[in-house]
CSV table of C-alpha atoms in Angstrom, one decimal:
chain,number,residue,atom,x,y,z
A,1319,MET,CA,-17.2,22.8,3.6
A,1320,THR,CA,-15.9,19.9,1.5
A,1321,GLU,CA,-12.8,18.2,2.9
A,1322,LEU,CA,-9.8,18.4,0.6
A,1323,PRO,CA,-8.4,15.1,-0.8
A,1324,LEU,CA,-5.5,13.6,1.2
A,1325,LEU,CA,-3.6,12.9,-1.9
A,1326,VAL,CA,-3.7,14.8,-5.2
A,1327,VAL,CA,-1.7,13.8,-8.3
A,1328,ASP,CA,-1.7,16.4,-11.1
A,1329,GLY,CA,-0.3,15.6,-14.5
A,1330,LEU,CA,2.4,13.1,-13.3
A,1331,VAL,CA,4.8,12.0,-16.0
A,1332,LYS,CA,7.6,9.4,-16.1
A,1333,ARG,CA,9.6,8.6,-19.1
A,1334,PHE,CA,12.1,5.8,-19.7
A,1335,GLY,CA,13.9,6.8,-22.9
A,1336,GLY,CA,11.1,6.8,-25.5
A,1337,LEU,CA,8.6,5.0,-23.3
A,1338,LEU,CA,6.0,7.1,-21.5
A,1339,ALA,CA,5.3,4.9,-18.5
A,1340,THR,CA,3.0,7.4,-16.7
A,1341,ASP,CA,1.2,9.8,-19.1
A,1342,HIS,CA,0.0,13.0,-17.3
A,1343,VAL,CA,-1.7,11.0,-14.5
A,1344,ASP,CA,-4.4,12.8,-12.5
A,1345,LEU,CA,-5.6,11.1,-9.4
A,1346,SER,CA,-7.2,12.1,-6.0
A,1347,VAL,CA,-7.5,9.9,-2.9
A,1348,ALA,CA,-10.0,11.0,-0.3
A,1349,ARG,CA,-9.1,10.9,3.4
A,1350,GLY,CA,-10.3,7.6,5.0
A,1351,GLU,CA,-11.2,5.7,1.8
A,1352,ILE,CA,-9.9,2.5,0.3
A,1353,HIS,CA,-9.0,3.6,-3.2
A,1354,ALA,CA,-8.0,0.8,-5.6
A,1355,LEU,CA,-5.7,1.2,-8.6
A,1356,ILE,CA,-6.1,-1.5,-11.2
A,1357,GLY,CA,-5.0,-2.1,-14.7
A,1358,PRO,CA,-3.4,-4.7,-17.0
A,1359,ASN,CA,0.2,-5.7,-16.8
A,1360,GLY,CA,2.4,-3.0,-18.2
A,1361,ALA,CA,-0.2,-0.3,-17.5
A,1362,GLY,CA,2.3,1.7,-15.3
A,1363,LYS,CA,0.9,0.9,-11.9
A,1364,THR,CA,4.3,0.0,-10.3
A,1365,THR,CA,5.9,3.1,-11.9
A,1366,LEU,CA,3.1,5.4,-10.5
A,1367,VAL,CA,3.4,3.9,-7.0
A,1368,ALA,CA,7.2,4.3,-7.1
A,1369,GLN,CA,6.7,8.0,-8.0
A,1370,LEU,CA,4.2,8.5,-5.2
A,1371,GLY,CA,6.5,6.7,-2.7
A,1372,GLY,CA,9.6,8.7,-3.9
A,1373,GLN,CA,11.5,5.7,-5.2
A,1374,LEU,CA,11.3,7.3,-8.7
A,1375,ALA,CA,11.6,10.9,-9.6
A,1376,SER,CA,8.9,12.3,-11.8
A,1377,ASP,CA,9.7,14.1,-15.1
A,1378,ALA,CA,6.7,16.4,-14.8
A,1379,GLY,CA,3.6,17.0,-12.7
A,1380,ARG,CA,2.9,17.5,-9.0
A,1381,ILE,CA,2.2,15.3,-6.0
A,1382,VAL,CA,0.4,17.0,-3.1
A,1383,PHE,CA,-0.1,15.1,0.2
A,1384,ALA,CA,-2.0,16.5,3.1
A,1385,GLY,CA,-1.8,20.0,1.6
A,1386,HIS,CA,2.0,19.9,1.0
A,1387,ASP,CA,3.8,19.6,-2.3
A,1388,ILE,CA,6.0,16.5,-1.9
A,1389,THR,CA,6.9,16.1,-5.6
A,1390,HIS,CA,10.6,16.4,-4.9
A,1391,MET,CA,10.7,15.2,-1.3
A,1392,PRO,CA,12.8,12.1,-0.6
A,1393,THR,CA,11.2,8.8,0.5
A,1394,HIS,CA,12.0,9.1,4.2
A,1395,ARG,CA,10.5,12.5,4.5
A,1396,ARG,CA,7.3,11.3,2.8
A,1397,ALA,CA,7.2,8.5,5.3
A,1398,ARG,CA,7.5,10.9,8.2
A,1399,ARG,CA,4.6,12.9,6.8
A,1400,GLY,CA,2.5,9.7,6.8
A,1401,LEU,CA,2.8,8.4,3.3
A,1402,VAL,CA,4.2,4.8,3.3
A,1403,ARG,CA,4.4,1.9,0.8
A,1404,SER,CA,4.3,-1.7,1.7
A,1405,PHE,CA,7.1,-2.4,-0.8
A,1406,GLN,CA,9.5,-0.2,1.2
A,1407,ILE,CA,9.7,-2.6,4.2
A,1408,THR,CA,9.1,-6.1,2.6
A,1409,ARG,CA,12.6,-7.1,3.7
A,1410,LEU,CA,12.2,-9.4,6.7
A,1411,PHE,CA,15.1,-10.3,8.9
A,1412,ALA,CA,15.3,-14.1,8.9
A,1413,SER,CA,17.6,-14.3,11.9
A,1414,ALA,CA,15.0,-12.4,14.1
A,1415,SER,CA,11.6,-13.5,15.4
A,1416,VAL,CA,8.3,-12.3,14.1
A,1417,LEU,CA,8.0,-10.0,17.2
A,1418,GLU,CA,11.5,-8.7,16.7
A,1419,ASN,CA,10.8,-7.8,13.1
A,1420,ALA,CA,7.7,-5.9,14.2
A,1421,ALA,CA,9.7,-4.2,17.0
A,1422,LEU,CA,12.3,-3.1,14.4
A,1423,ALA,CA,9.6,-1.5,12.4
A,1424,VAL,CA,8.3,0.4,15.4
A,1425,GLN,CA,11.8,1.4,16.3
A,1426,ALA,CA,12.5,2.8,12.8
A,1427,ALA,CA,9.1,4.6,12.7
A,1428,THR,CA,9.8,6.4,16.0
A,1429,GLY,CA,13.2,7.5,14.9
A,1430,SER,CA,15.2,5.4,17.3
A,1431,SER,CA,18.6,4.2,16.2
A,1432,LEU,CA,18.9,0.5,15.3
A,1433,GLY,CA,21.2,-0.8,17.9
A,1434,ALA,CA,22.1,-4.2,19.1
A,1435,TRP,CA,19.4,-6.8,19.7
A,1436,ARG,CA,19.7,-7.1,23.5
A,1437,PRO,CA,19.3,-3.4,24.4
A,1438,VAL,CA,16.3,-3.2,22.0
A,1439,ARG,CA,14.8,-6.3,23.7
A,1440,ARG,CA,14.7,-4.4,27.0
A,1441,GLU,CA,12.6,-1.6,25.7
A,1442,ARG,CA,9.2,-2.7,27.1
A,1443,ALA,CA,7.1,0.0,25.4
A,1444,LEU,CA,8.6,-0.8,22.0
A,1445,PHE,CA,7.7,-4.5,22.3
A,1446,GLU,CA,4.2,-3.8,23.6
A,1447,SER,CA,3.6,-1.7,20.5
A,1448,ALA,CA,5.0,-4.5,18.4
A,1449,ARG,CA,2.7,-7.0,20.0
A,1450,ALA,CA,-0.3,-4.7,19.4
A,1451,LEU,CA,0.6,-4.6,15.7
A,1452,LEU,CA,0.8,-8.3,15.5
A,1453,ALA,CA,-2.6,-8.6,17.2
A,1454,ASP,CA,-4.1,-6.2,14.7
A,1455,VAL,CA,-3.1,-8.5,11.7
A,1456,GLY,CA,-3.9,-11.8,13.3
A,1457,LEU,CA,-0.3,-12.8,14.3
A,1458,ALA,CA,-0.6,-12.4,18.1
A,1459,GLU,CA,0.2,-16.1,18.6
A,1460,ARG,CA,3.1,-16.1,16.1
A,1461,GLY,CA,5.5,-13.5,17.8
A,1462,ASP,CA,8.1,-16.0,19.0
A,1463,LEU,CA,8.3,-17.9,15.7
A,1464,ALA,CA,11.1,-17.5,13.2
A,1465,ILE,CA,10.2,-15.9,9.9
A,1466,GLY,CA,10.8,-19.2,8.1
A,1467,ALA,CA,7.9,-20.7,10.1
A,1468,LEU,CA,5.4,-18.3,8.6
A,1469,SER,CA,3.2,-19.1,5.6
A,1470,HIS,CA,3.4,-16.8,2.6
A,1471,GLY,CA,0.1,-15.1,3.7
A,1472,GLN,CA,1.4,-14.6,7.2
A,1473,ARG,CA,4.5,-13.0,5.9
A,1474,ARG,CA,2.5,-10.6,3.9
A,1475,ALA,CA,0.3,-9.8,7.0
A,1476,LEU,CA,3.5,-9.1,8.9
A,1477,GLU,CA,4.6,-6.7,6.2
A,1478,VAL,CA,1.3,-4.9,6.5
A,1479,ALA,CA,1.8,-4.7,10.3
A,1480,MET,CA,5.3,-3.2,9.8
A,1481,THR,CA,3.8,-0.7,7.3
A,1482,LEU,CA,1.4,0.4,10.0
A,1483,ALA,CA,4.1,0.9,12.7
A,1484,GLY,CA,4.4,4.6,12.2
A,1485,GLN,CA,0.6,5.1,12.3
A,1486,PRO,CA,0.6,6.5,8.7
A,1487,ALA,CA,-2.1,8.6,7.2
A,1488,LEU,CA,-2.0,6.8,3.8
A,1489,VAL,CA,-0.7,3.2,3.1
A,1490,MET,CA,0.0,2.0,-0.4
A,1491,LEU,CA,-0.4,-1.7,-0.5
A,1492,ASP,CA,1.2,-3.2,-3.5
A,1493,GLU,CA,-0.5,-6.4,-4.5
A,1494,PRO,CA,-0.9,-7.8,-1.0
A,1495,MET,CA,-2.7,-10.9,-2.2
A,1496,ALA,CA,-0.2,-11.9,-4.8
A,1497,GLY,CA,0.7,-15.6,-4.8
A,1498,MET,CA,-1.9,-16.5,-2.2
A,1499,GLY,CA,-4.4,-19.4,-2.2
A,1500,HIS,CA,-8.1,-18.8,-1.6
A,1501,GLU,CA,-8.0,-19.0,2.2
A,1502,GLU,CA,-5.0,-16.7,2.6
A,1503,SER,CA,-6.5,-14.2,0.1
A,1504,ALA,CA,-9.7,-14.1,2.1
A,1505,ARG,CA,-7.8,-13.4,5.3
A,1506,MET,CA,-5.8,-10.7,3.6
A,1507,GLU,CA,-9.0,-9.2,2.2
A,1508,ARG,CA,-10.4,-9.0,5.8
A,1509,LEU,CA,-7.2,-7.4,7.0
A,1510,VAL,CA,-7.3,-4.7,4.3
A,1511,ALA,CA,-11.0,-4.1,5.1
A,1512,SER,CA,-10.1,-3.7,8.8
A,1513,LEU,CA,-7.9,-0.7,7.9
A,1514,ARG,CA,-10.9,1.4,6.8
A,1515,GLY,CA,-11.3,4.1,9.4
A,1516,ARG,CA,-7.8,3.6,10.7
A,1517,CYS,CA,-5.9,5.0,7.7
A,1518,THR,CA,-6.4,5.8,4.1
A,1519,VAL,CA,-5.5,2.9,1.7
A,1520,LEU,CA,-4.3,3.0,-1.9
A,1521,LEU,CA,-4.6,-0.6,-3.0
A,1522,ILE,CA,-2.8,-1.9,-6.0
A,1523,GLU,CA,-4.2,-5.4,-6.7
A,1524,HIS,CA,-4.7,-7.9,-9.6
A,1525,ASP,CA,-7.6,-9.7,-7.8
A,1526,VAL,CA,-10.4,-7.7,-9.4
A,1527,ASP,CA,-13.2,-9.5,-7.5
A,1528,ALA,CA,-11.5,-8.5,-4.2
A,1529,VAL,CA,-11.0,-5.0,-5.4
A,1530,PHE,CA,-14.6,-4.5,-6.2
A,1531,ARG,CA,-15.6,-5.9,-2.8
A,1532,LEU,CA,-13.1,-3.7,-0.9
A,1533,ALA,CA,-12.8,-0.4,-2.6
A,1534,ASP,CA,-14.8,2.7,-2.0
A,1535,ARG,CA,-13.5,4.0,-5.3
A,1536,VAL,CA,-11.5,2.5,-8.2
A,1537,SER,CA,-9.2,4.1,-10.7
A,1538,VAL,CA,-8.2,2.2,-13.8
A,1539,LEU,CA,-4.8,2.8,-15.4
A,1540,VAL,CA,-4.2,1.8,-19.0
A,1541,GLU,CA,-1.1,2.6,-21.0
A,1542,GLY,CA,0.0,5.1,-18.4
A,1543,ARG,CA,-3.3,7.0,-18.3
A,1544,ILE,CA,-6.2,6.9,-15.9
A,1545,VAL,CA,-9.2,6.0,-18.1
A,1546,ALA,CA,-11.9,5.8,-15.4
A,1547,THR,CA,-12.4,6.6,-11.7
A,1548,GLY,CA,-15.5,6.0,-9.7
A,1549,LYS,CA,-17.6,3.7,-7.5
A,1550,PRO,CA,-16.9,0.0,-8.2
A,1551,ASP,CA,-20.2,-0.6,-9.9
A,1552,ALA,CA,-19.8,2.4,-12.2
A,1553,VAL,CA,-16.2,1.4,-13.1
A,1554,ARG,CA,-17.3,-2.2,-13.7
A,1555,ALA,CA,-19.9,-0.9,-16.2
A,1556,ASP,CA,-17.7,1.7,-17.9
A,1557,ALA,CA,-17.3,0.8,-21.6
A,1558,ARG,CA,-13.7,2.1,-21.7
A,1559,VAL,CA,-12.8,-0.2,-18.8
A,1560,ILE,CA,-14.5,-3.2,-20.4
A,1561,ALA,CA,-12.8,-2.7,-23.7
A,1562,ALA,CA,-9.3,-2.0,-22.3
A,1563,TYR,CA,-9.1,-4.2,-19.3
A,1564,LEU,CA,-12.0,-6.3,-17.8
A,1565,GLY,CA,-13.1,-7.7,-21.1
A,1566,ASP,CA,-15.7,-10.5,-21.3
A,1567,SER,CA,-15.4,-11.4,-17.6
A,1568,ALA,CA,-16.8,-7.9,-16.7
A,1569,GLU,CA,-19.7,-8.3,-19.2
A,1570,THR,CA,-20.5,-11.7,-17.7
A,1571,ALA,CA,-20.3,-10.4,-14.1
A,1572,SER,CA,-22.6,-7.5,-14.9
A,1573,ALA,CA,-25.2,-9.6,-16.8
């Protein structure tokens, strides 16, 4: 028996006045895969991710996650069901250490109230979980540092760790490599790859080379519509994708 997709998007629409930002989008994400969503600037990627995460209400269509219709479900209930977005928790507390930021994410994910710092600090299990998260993303030695002491790439890694605090079924990573140099991008790429088998990933990323190395499948969004979905090599060679998005660089890469 074929396993049902973890996420199914059926005819999703979002309008802003006369602008059709997402135009009857159909998308399915299989359980356990890294599924990349790419497209040119203005294609509607951010709008679509906000609809999936619950930050934007849809004007038409359905979102089904783990067999449940979540189309009209608020963001916090989607998160409790295991659908989270990195953008939701990108706010880092500068007055707290790296470890304390991770602990707050664990605390929020487990439903504990956010109390004063000192009582939280005494919760050994909570901080053990936070340390494990930091180890998972390569920040085990950075726990006692202030947020300001982290590089841009390390901050993004911390954001990924915080996203994973609730052991989600599906994580939407919104441009995790944005603004990074080569070395930091390579580290983030390894981090995203390490999530395979731990959770399902919907990766929104402008670094097309990294996308084609990482993704099990790729969907291309152009002018609010999905124009192609498939294995990376098939998408790279798709004439519609070359014409609409990848252009001469894709022709050169496939030569």
